[in-house]
Short mmCIF file of N, CA and C in Angstrom, two decimals:
data_model
loop_
_atom_site.label_atom_id
_atom_site.label_comp_id
_atom_site.label_asym_id
_atom_site.label_seq_id
_atom_site.Cartn_x
_atom_site.Cartn_y
_atom_site.Cartn_z
N MET B 16 -53.28 -97.39 -58.34
CA MET B 16 -53.81 -97.07 -57.88
C MET B 16 -52.57 -96.61 -56.67
N ILE B 17 -52.81 -96.17 -56.42
CA ILE B 17 -51.08 -95.95 -55.09
C ILE B 17 -52.15 -96.15 -54.11
N ASP B 18 -51.20 -96.52 -52.93
CA ASP B 18 -51.72 -96.77 -51.13
C ASP B 18 -51.01 -95.43 -50.47
N LEU B 19 -51.57 -94.56 -50.26
CA LEU B 19 -51.09 -93.58 -49.28
C LEU B 19 -50.89 -93.28 -48.28
N ARG B 20 -51.28 -94.61 -47.41
CA ARG B 20 -51.04 -95.05 -45.72
C ARG B 20 -49.81 -94.97 -45.57
N LYS B 21 -49.34 -94.44 -44.81
CA LYS B 21 -47.87 -94.16 -43.99
C LYS B 21 -46.63 -95.31 -44.29
N ASN B 22 -47.45 -96.69 -44.09
CA ASN B 22 -45.95 -97.70 -43.79
C ASN B 22 -46.20 -97.77 -45.80
N ALA B 23 -47.44 -97.61 -46.32
CA ALA B 23 -47.49 -97.94 -47.54
C ALA B 23 -46.27 -97.39 -48.34
N SER B 24 -46.63 -95.87 -48.28
CA SER B 24 -46.23 -95.02 -48.51
C SER B 24 -44.10 -95.25 -49.30
N GLN B 25 -43.91 -95.32 -48.19
CA GLN B 25 -42.70 -96.09 -47.76
C GLN B 25 -41.65 -96.77 -49.02
N LEU B 26 -42.86 -97.73 -50.00
CA LEU B 26 -42.43 -98.16 -50.82
C LEU B 26 -42.11 -97.87 -52.34
N ILE B 27 -43.07 -96.54 -51.92
CA ILE B 27 -43.14 -95.84 -53.39
C ILE B 27 -42.40 -94.63 -52.97
N ASN B 28 -41.00 -94.52 -54.50
CA ASN B 28 -40.19 -93.05 -54.59
C ASN B 28 -40.73 -93.39 -56.00
N LEU B 29 -40.90 -91.71 -55.74
CA LEU B 29 -41.69 -91.03 -57.43
C LEU B 29 -40.29 -90.29 -57.53
N GLY B 30 -39.53 -90.50 -57.34
CA GLY B 30 -38.06 -90.05 -57.69
C GLY B 30 -37.47 -90.52 -59.22
N TYR B 31 -37.50 -92.10 -58.53
CA TYR B 31 -36.11 -93.05 -59.68
C TYR B 31 -37.21 -94.24 -59.17
N TYR B 32 -36.55 -94.69 -61.30
CA TYR B 32 -37.21 -96.15 -60.84
C TYR B 32 -36.24 -97.14 -61.16
N THR B 33 -36.08 -98.85 -61.11
CA THR B 33 -35.70 -99.28 -61.14
C THR B 33 -35.41 -100.43 -62.18
N LYS B 34 -34.55 -100.42 -63.28
CA LYS B 34 -34.33 -101.20 -64.40
C LYS B 34 -33.68 -102.12 -64.03
N THR B 35 -34.07 -103.82 -64.23
CA THR B 35 -33.38 -105.35 -64.12
C THR B 35 -33.42 -105.36 -65.02
N ASP B 36 -32.25 -105.90 -65.30
CA ASP B 36 -32.14 -106.93 -66.34
C ASP B 36 -31.53 -108.05 -66.22
N LEU B 37 -32.46 -109.45 -66.95
CA LEU B 37 -32.27 -110.87 -66.59
C LEU B 37 -31.10 -111.07 -67.42
N TYR B 38 -30.34 -112.60 -67.19
CA TYR B 38 -28.97 -113.14 -68.19
C TYR B 38 -29.24 -114.08 -67.23
N TYR B 39 -29.08 -115.72 -68.41
CA TYR B 39 -28.92 -116.08 -67.93
C TYR B 39 -29.06 -117.76 -69.47
N PHE B 40 -27.83 -118.57 -68.29
CA PHE B 40 -27.39 -119.44 -69.73
C PHE B 40 -28.63 -121.46 -69.30
N ASN B 41 -29.22 -121.83 -70.43
CA ASN B 41 -30.15 -122.96 -69.59
C ASN B 41 -29.60 -123.83 -70.55
N LEU B 42 -28.92 -125.65 -69.93
CA LEU B 42 -28.45 -126.78 -70.37
C LEU B 42 -30.40 -127.19 -70.33
N MET B 43 -30.56 -127.59 -71.57
CA MET B 43 -31.78 -128.36 -71.36
C MET B 43 -31.82 -130.11 -72.55
N TYR B 44 -32.58 -130.59 -71.48
CA TYR B 44 -33.13 -132.03 -71.92
C TYR B 44 -34.78 -131.54 -72.39
N TRP B 45 -34.78 -132.03 -73.81
CA TRP B 45 -35.87 -131.56 -73.83
C TRP B 45 -36.43 -133.02 -74.99
N PRO B 46 -36.97 -134.11 -74.19
CA PRO B 46 -37.29 -135.36 -74.63
C PRO B 46 -38.90 -135.43 -75.20
N ASN B 47 -39.00 -135.85 -76.58
CA ASN B 47 -40.82 -135.95 -77.35
C ASN B 47 -41.31 -136.92 -76.63
N ILE B 48 -42.31 -136.54 -76.47
CA ILE B 48 -42.85 -137.91 -76.28
C ILE B 48 -44.39 -138.14 -76.63
N ILE B 49 -44.68 -137.17 -77.78
CA ILE B 49 -45.65 -137.92 -79.20
C ILE B 49 -44.40 -136.88 -80.81
N GLU B 50 -44.72 -137.67 -81.40
CA GLU B 50 -44.19 -137.23 -82.68
C GLU B 50 -44.21 -137.57 -83.86
N ASN B 51 -45.11 -136.82 -84.64
CA ASN B 51 -45.14 -138.22 -85.72
C ASN B 51 -45.94 -136.27 -86.91
N ASN B 52 -46.23 -136.20 -88.23
CA ASN B 52 -46.34 -135.39 -89.38
C ASN B 52 -47.17 -134.21 -89.00
N ARG B 53 -48.29 -134.20 -88.02
CA ARG B 53 -48.69 -133.17 -87.60
C ARG B 53 -48.32 -132.52 -85.82
N TRP B 54 -47.78 -133.40 -85.20
CA TRP B 54 -48.10 -132.83 -83.98
C TRP B 54 -47.05 -133.43 -83.21
N ARG B 55 -46.12 -132.63 -82.04
CA ARG B 55 -45.23 -132.64 -81.28
C ARG B 55 -45.99 -132.77 -79.86
N PHE B 56 -45.49 -133.36 -78.97
CA PHE B 56 -45.18 -132.98 -77.87
C PHE B 56 -43.95 -133.21 -76.40
N SER B 57 -43.54 -132.70 -75.81
CA SER B 57 -42.53 -132.37 -75.13
C SER B 57 -42.68 -131.81 -74.34
N ILE B 58 -41.56 -132.37 -72.94
CA ILE B 58 -41.53 -131.69 -71.80
C ILE B 58 -40.29 -131.22 -71.28
N PRO B 59 -40.32 -130.21 -71.40
CA PRO B 59 -38.80 -128.84 -71.26
C PRO B 59 -37.92 -129.17 -69.80
N VAL B 60 -37.28 -130.14 -69.58
CA VAL B 60 -36.77 -129.32 -68.51
C VAL B 60 -35.42 -128.52 -68.20
N GLU B 61 -35.19 -128.14 -67.65
CA GLU B 61 -33.66 -126.61 -67.73
C GLU B 61 -33.21 -126.60 -66.75
N LEU B 62 -31.97 -126.22 -66.53
CA LEU B 62 -31.36 -126.01 -65.36
C LEU B 62 -30.44 -125.09 -65.62
N GLY B 63 -30.45 -123.79 -65.16
CA GLY B 63 -29.47 -122.74 -65.82
C GLY B 63 -28.79 -122.01 -64.36
N ILE B 64 -27.52 -121.16 -65.33
CA ILE B 64 -27.28 -120.23 -64.21
C ILE B 64 -26.96 -118.69 -64.85
N GLY B 65 -27.09 -118.03 -64.28
CA GLY B 65 -27.37 -117.24 -64.81
C GLY B 65 -27.10 -115.33 -63.99
N ALA B 66 -26.90 -114.21 -63.76
CA ALA B 66 -27.37 -112.91 -62.98
C ALA B 66 -28.49 -111.70 -64.11
N THR B 67 -28.32 -111.30 -62.18
CA THR B 67 -29.30 -109.94 -62.68
C THR B 67 -28.64 -109.02 -62.45
N GLN B 68 -28.73 -107.57 -63.16
CA GLN B 68 -28.27 -106.43 -62.94
C GLN B 68 -29.27 -105.37 -62.62
N SER B 69 -29.82 -104.50 -61.51
CA SER B 69 -30.83 -103.29 -61.34
C SER B 69 -29.80 -102.67 -61.94
N THR B 70 -30.37 -101.70 -61.52
CA THR B 70 -30.38 -99.72 -61.90
C THR B 70 -31.22 -98.97 -61.69
N ALA B 71 -30.74 -97.77 -60.28
CA ALA B 71 -32.20 -97.46 -59.83
C ALA B 71 -31.63 -96.27 -60.87
N ASN B 72 -32.52 -95.25 -62.09
CA ASN B 72 -32.34 -94.56 -62.38
C ASN B 72 -33.46 -93.22 -62.21
N LYS B 73 -32.85 -91.89 -62.60
CA LYS B 73 -33.10 -90.74 -62.11
C LYS B 73 -34.58 -90.66 -63.00
N LEU B 74 -35.80 -90.30 -62.75
CA LEU B 74 -37.03 -90.47 -63.55
C LEU B 74 -37.15 -89.23 -64.94
N PHE B 75 -36.11 -88.35 -64.86
CA PHE B 75 -36.02 -87.32 -65.76
C PHE B 75 -34.42 -86.92 -66.62
N SER B 76 -33.62 -87.59 -65.33
CA SER B 76 -32.42 -88.02 -66.29
C SER B 76 -32.23 -89.53 -66.75
N ASP B 77 -30.24 -88.85 -67.03
CA ASP B 77 -29.74 -90.84 -67.01
C ASP B 77 -28.74 -90.94 -66.28
N LEU B 78 -29.45 -90.36 -64.58
CA LEU B 78 -27.97 -90.67 -63.88
C LEU B 78 -29.06 -91.83 -62.50
N PHE B 79 -27.50 -92.21 -62.78
CA PHE B 79 -27.19 -93.61 -62.33
C PHE B 79 -27.57 -93.47 -60.45
N ILE B 80 -28.60 -93.48 -59.30
CA ILE B 80 -28.59 -93.27 -57.87
C ILE B 80 -28.36 -94.94 -58.15
N TRP B 81 -28.02 -96.25 -57.51
CA TRP B 81 -27.35 -97.34 -57.50
C TRP B 81 -27.61 -98.60 -58.72
N ARG B 82 -26.28 -99.19 -57.97
CA ARG B 82 -26.79 -100.52 -59.47
C ARG B 82 -25.98 -101.37 -58.48
N ARG B 83 -26.12 -102.83 -59.09
CA ARG B 83 -26.34 -103.68 -58.27
C ARG B 83 -26.45 -105.52 -59.63
N LYS B 84 -25.47 -106.20 -58.75
CA LYS B 84 -25.64 -107.04 -59.83
C LYS B 84 -25.61 -108.57 -58.94
N ASP B 85 -26.59 -110.13 -59.10
CA ASP B 85 -26.97 -110.73 -58.31
C ASP B 85 -26.64 -112.35 -59.04
N PHE B 86 -26.68 -113.06 -58.30
CA PHE B 86 -26.32 -113.92 -58.70
C PHE B 86 -27.63 -115.32 -58.92
N PHE B 87 -28.22 -116.64 -59.76
CA PHE B 87 -29.56 -117.00 -59.51
C PHE B 87 -28.86 -118.01 -60.66
N MET B 88 -30.12 -119.43 -59.91
CA MET B 88 -30.12 -120.80 -60.75
C MET B 88 -30.89 -120.91 -60.95
N PRO B 89 -31.63 -120.62 -62.31
CA PRO B 89 -32.68 -121.46 -62.20
C PRO B 89 -33.25 -123.06 -63.39
N ALA B 90 -34.29 -122.91 -62.48
CA ALA B 90 -34.48 -124.81 -63.09
C ALA B 90 -35.64 -124.48 -63.54
N GLN B 91 -36.57 -125.76 -64.62
CA GLN B 91 -37.70 -125.27 -64.98
C GLN B 91 -37.76 -126.47 -66.14
N ILE B 92 -39.53 -126.59 -65.41
CA ILE B 92 -40.08 -127.41 -66.12
C ILE B 92 -41.47 -127.81 -66.96
N GLY B 93 -41.58 -127.91 -68.31
CA GLY B 93 -42.41 -127.04 -68.92
C GLY B 93 -42.85 -128.04 -69.31
N LEU B 94 -44.58 -127.80 -70.70
CA LEU B 94 -44.80 -128.62 -71.16
C LEU B 94 -44.83 -127.92 -72.93
N TYR B 95 -44.37 -128.55 -74.22
CA TYR B 95 -44.58 -128.06 -75.48
C TYR B 95 -45.68 -128.80 -75.57
N ALA B 96 -46.13 -127.91 -76.94
CA ALA B 96 -46.87 -128.67 -77.95
C ALA B 96 -47.09 -128.04 -79.42
N LYS B 97 -46.66 -128.92 -80.39
CA LYS B 97 -45.91 -127.91 -82.48
C LYS B 97 -47.02 -128.68 -82.80
N TRP B 98 -47.85 -127.67 -83.24
CA TRP B 98 -49.07 -128.29 -84.54
C TRP B 98 -48.17 -128.14 -85.75
N LYS B 99 -48.41 -129.08 -86.66
CA LYS B 99 -48.12 -128.36 -88.21
C LYS B 99 -49.13 -128.49 -89.06
N ALA B 100 -49.40 -126.77 -89.70
CA ALA B 100 -50.72 -126.95 -90.15
C ALA B 100 -50.61 -126.63 -91.23
N THR B 101 -49.08 -126.79 -92.25
CA THR B 101 -48.67 -127.65 -93.17
C THR B 101 -47.28 -128.46 -93.29
N ARG B 102 -46.84 -128.09 -94.37
CA ARG B 102 -45.43 -128.86 -94.67
C ARG B 102 -44.84 -128.05 -94.42
N TRP B 103 -44.73 -126.27 -94.68
CA TRP B 103 -43.66 -125.06 -94.12
C TRP B 103 -43.90 -124.91 -92.93
N VAL B 104 -45.40 -125.12 -92.06
CA VAL B 104 -45.32 -123.84 -91.38
C VAL B 104 -46.12 -124.42 -90.14
N GLY B 105 -46.05 -123.58 -88.64
CA GLY B 105 -46.71 -124.61 -87.67
C GLY B 105 -46.60 -123.30 -86.57
N LEU B 106 -47.89 -123.84 -85.48
CA LEU B 106 -47.82 -123.38 -84.08
C LEU B 106 -47.68 -124.07 -83.08
N SER B 107 -46.92 -122.77 -82.41
CA SER B 107 -46.54 -123.81 -81.02
C SER B 107 -46.59 -123.09 -79.50
N VAL B 108 -46.80 -123.83 -78.89
CA VAL B 108 -47.06 -123.20 -77.25
C VAL B 108 -46.75 -124.27 -76.50
N GLN B 109 -45.82 -123.51 -75.18
CA GLN B 109 -45.23 -123.83 -74.55
C GLN B 109 -45.26 -123.11 -72.50
N GLY B 110 -45.91 -124.19 -71.68
CA GLY B 110 -45.56 -123.48 -70.59
C GLY B 110 -44.99 -123.59 -69.80
N GLY B 111 -44.86 -123.21 -68.50
CA GLY B 111 -44.34 -124.65 -66.91
C GLY B 111 -44.22 -124.03 -66.24
N TYR B 112 -43.30 -123.64 -64.88
CA TYR B 112 -42.71 -123.03 -64.09
C TYR B 112 -41.60 -122.68 -64.07
N ARG B 113 -40.57 -121.94 -63.36
CA ARG B 113 -39.43 -121.75 -63.15
C ARG B 113 -38.66 -121.31 -61.60
N TYR B 114 -38.24 -122.42 -60.75
CA TYR B 114 -37.82 -121.46 -59.80
C TYR B 114 -36.39 -121.97 -59.73
N ALA B 115 -35.95 -120.52 -58.57
CA ALA B 115 -34.58 -120.20 -58.42
C ALA B 115 -34.22 -121.28 -57.80
N ILE B 116 -32.73 -122.46 -57.79
CA ILE B 116 -32.96 -123.29 -56.43
C ILE B 116 -31.74 -122.28 -55.85
N TYR B 117 -31.27 -121.28 -55.96
CA TYR B 117 -30.33 -120.16 -55.97
C TYR B 117 -30.67 -119.11 -56.04
N GLN B 118 -30.44 -118.40 -54.93
CA GLN B 118 -30.66 -116.95 -55.36
C GLN B 118 -29.50 -115.70 -54.25
N GLN B 119 -28.37 -115.22 -54.97
CA GLN B 119 -27.61 -114.88 -53.65
C GLN B 119 -28.18 -113.17 -53.67
N ASN B 120 -28.91 -112.13 -52.65
CA ASN B 120 -28.87 -111.42 -52.43
C ASN B 120 -30.16 -110.47 -53.38
N LEU B 121 -31.05 -111.71 -54.00
CA LEU B 121 -32.24 -110.88 -55.59
C LEU B 121 -33.14 -109.70 -54.57
N PRO B 122 -33.21 -109.35 -54.67
CA PRO B 122 -34.67 -108.06 -54.83
C PRO B 122 -36.05 -108.66 -55.35
N THR B 123 -35.44 -109.37 -55.54
CA THR B 123 -36.57 -109.64 -56.38
C THR B 123 -36.64 -111.51 -56.79
N ASN B 124 -37.95 -111.72 -56.62
CA ASN B 124 -38.53 -113.53 -56.66
C ASN B 124 -38.57 -113.84 -58.23
N TYR B 125 -37.37 -114.05 -58.49
CA TYR B 125 -38.31 -115.25 -60.13
C TYR B 125 -38.86 -115.70 -60.52
N ASN B 126 -39.05 -117.04 -59.12
CA ASN B 126 -40.10 -117.71 -58.95
C ASN B 126 -41.37 -117.71 -59.86
N GLY B 127 -41.52 -118.61 -60.75
CA GLY B 127 -43.41 -118.39 -61.10
C GLY B 127 -43.44 -119.06 -62.31
N ALA B 128 -44.80 -119.18 -62.81
CA ALA B 128 -44.63 -119.23 -64.48
C ALA B 128 -44.03 -118.52 -65.00
N TYR B 129 -44.21 -119.44 -66.65
CA TYR B 129 -43.37 -119.04 -67.43
C TYR B 129 -44.61 -120.00 -68.99
N TYR B 130 -44.71 -118.85 -70.19
CA TYR B 130 -45.67 -119.24 -71.27
C TYR B 130 -45.00 -118.41 -72.63
N SER B 131 -44.85 -119.08 -73.23
CA SER B 131 -45.05 -118.76 -74.83
C SER B 131 -45.56 -118.99 -76.18
N PHE B 132 -46.21 -118.54 -76.74
CA PHE B 132 -46.64 -119.05 -78.74
C PHE B 132 -45.97 -118.37 -79.33
N GLY B 133 -45.93 -119.84 -80.17
CA GLY B 133 -45.28 -119.39 -81.24
C GLY B 133 -45.18 -119.55 -82.69
N PHE B 134 -44.58 -119.20 -84.16
CA PHE B 134 -44.89 -119.44 -85.09
C PHE B 134 -43.56 -119.97 -85.79
N THR B 135 -43.40 -121.70 -86.39
CA THR B 135 -42.74 -121.69 -86.82
C THR B 135 -42.56 -122.38 -88.19
N LEU B 136 -41.27 -122.62 -88.54
CA LEU B 136 -41.38 -122.55 -89.73
C LEU B 136 -40.13 -123.85 -89.66
N GLU B 137 -40.41 -124.63 -90.58
CA GLU B 137 -39.75 -126.05 -90.47
C GLU B 137 -38.77 -125.92 -91.36
N SER B 138 -38.18 -127.32 -91.65
CA SER B 138 -37.07 -127.31 -92.10
C SER B 138 -37.93 -127.62 -93.41
N ALA B 139 -38.60 -127.86 -94.03
CA ALA B 139 -38.96 -128.27 -95.53
C ALA B 139 -39.18 -127.01 -95.95
N LEU B 140 -39.55 -126.21 -95.50
CA LEU B 140 -39.75 -125.04 -96.46
C LEU B 140 -37.99 -124.34 -96.91
N PHE B 141 -36.84 -124.40 -95.95
CA PHE B 141 -35.88 -124.41 -96.60
C PHE B 141 -35.59 -125.34 -97.79
N LYS B 142 -35.82 -126.11 -97.61
CA LYS B 142 -34.81 -127.27 -98.64
C LYS B 142 -36.46 -127.16 -99.77
N ASP B 143 -37.47 -126.95 -99.96
CA ASP B 143 -38.21 -127.06 -100.95
C ASP B 143 -37.82 -125.72 -101.99
N THR B 144 -37.27 -124.30 -100.73
CA THR B 144 -37.15 -123.05 -101.54
C THR B 144 -35.59 -123.37 -102.61
N PHE B 145 -34.93 -124.47 -101.47
CA PHE B 145 -33.51 -124.28 -102.27
C PHE B 145 -33.96 -125.39 -103.56
N HIS B 146 -34.28 -126.51 -103.47
CA HIS B 146 -34.63 -127.72 -104.84
C HIS B 146 -35.11 -126.41 -105.95
N LEU B 147 -36.32 -125.48 -105.23
CA LEU B 147 -37.11 -124.41 -106.62
C LEU B 147 -35.73 -123.55 -106.82
N ALA B 148 -35.39 -123.43 -106.38
CA ALA B 148 -34.22 -121.97 -107.08
C ALA B 148 -33.34 -123.04 -107.50
N ASN B 149 -32.83 -124.05 -107.33
CA ASN B 149 -31.71 -125.17 -108.13
C ASN B 149 -32.76 -125.41 -110.03
N GLN B 150 -33.93 -125.82 -109.29
CA GLN B 150 -33.87 -126.48 -110.82
C GLN B 150 -34.31 -124.84 -111.75
N SER B 151 -34.43 -123.70 -111.31
CA SER B 151 -34.92 -122.81 -111.85
C SER B 151 -33.70 -122.69 -112.61
N LEU B 152 -32.34 -122.23 -111.49
CA LEU B 152 -31.40 -122.62 -112.78
C LEU B 152 -30.53 -123.05 -113.69
N LYS B 153 -31.50 -124.22 -113.21
CA LYS B 153 -30.87 -125.34 -114.25
C LYS B 153 -31.46 -125.58 -115.62
N LYS B 154 -32.82 -124.25 -115.29
CA LYS B 154 -33.67 -125.10 -116.36
C LYS B 154 -33.56 -123.35 -117.57
N ARG B 155 -32.86 -122.39 -116.97
CA ARG B 155 -32.58 -121.23 -117.36
C ARG B 155 -30.99 -121.46 -118.14
N LYS B 156 -29.97 -122.53 -117.49
CA LYS B 156 -29.57 -122.50 -117.95
C LYS B 156 -29.20 -123.24 -119.20
N ALA B 157 -29.70 -124.21 -119.36
CA ALA B 157 -30.54 -125.08 -120.11
C ALA B 157 -31.13 -124.32 -121.37
N GLN B 158 -31.83 -123.03 -121.31
CA GLN B 158 -32.47 -122.18 -122.49
C GLN B 158 -31.20 -121.32 -122.62
N LYS B 159 -29.98 -120.52 -121.76
CA LYS B 159 -29.52 -120.44 -122.62
C LYS B 159 -28.57 -120.67 -123.54
N ASP B 160 -27.94 -122.47 -123.12
CA ASP B 160 -27.08 -123.34 -124.05
C ASP B 160 -28.43 -123.25 -125.55
N LYS B 161 -29.50 -123.76 -124.86
CA LYS B 161 -30.28 -124.09 -126.06
C LYS B 161 -30.08 -122.82 -127.36
N ALA B 162 -30.33 -121.68 -126.83
CA ALA B 162 -30.66 -120.72 -127.92
C ALA B 162 -28.64 -120.05 -128.37
N LYS B 163 -28.12 -120.55 -127.50
CA LYS B 163 -26.62 -120.30 -128.19
C LYS B 163 -26.27 -121.27 -129.60
N GLU B 164 -27.72 -122.48 -129.88
CA GLU B 164 -27.27 -123.18 -130.37
C GLU B 164 -27.81 -123.18 -131.71
#
């Protein structure tokens, strides 16, 4: 739905699109509030530093019209929950809020809620696979040594 009034039409330019890439590095403190055999609840707190790169490209060609790089510092706080369905796999959900403490000439506001859903592979899966493979190799070697006798 496009608003074709005169004052809104200045916001729409059908000749190009803007591509924005966001890069940032976070330091995180992730205290576990509850952790047992099946559940983990945490409150991740993050502070970062990053940059954005925005480019305006023509719609039907790869020509750059303009490019700009900007700097910002995000701070995030959220909630994390993980449920171990079995010894090897689990499901997780995380949500929170990101706030840009410092923004230098950013055309876009990066403040807002975030969320993620995940599928986790537990370390027991890799340990059990290693032990199973190791036992299988030992068994195979013992069978070959027995056949040689």
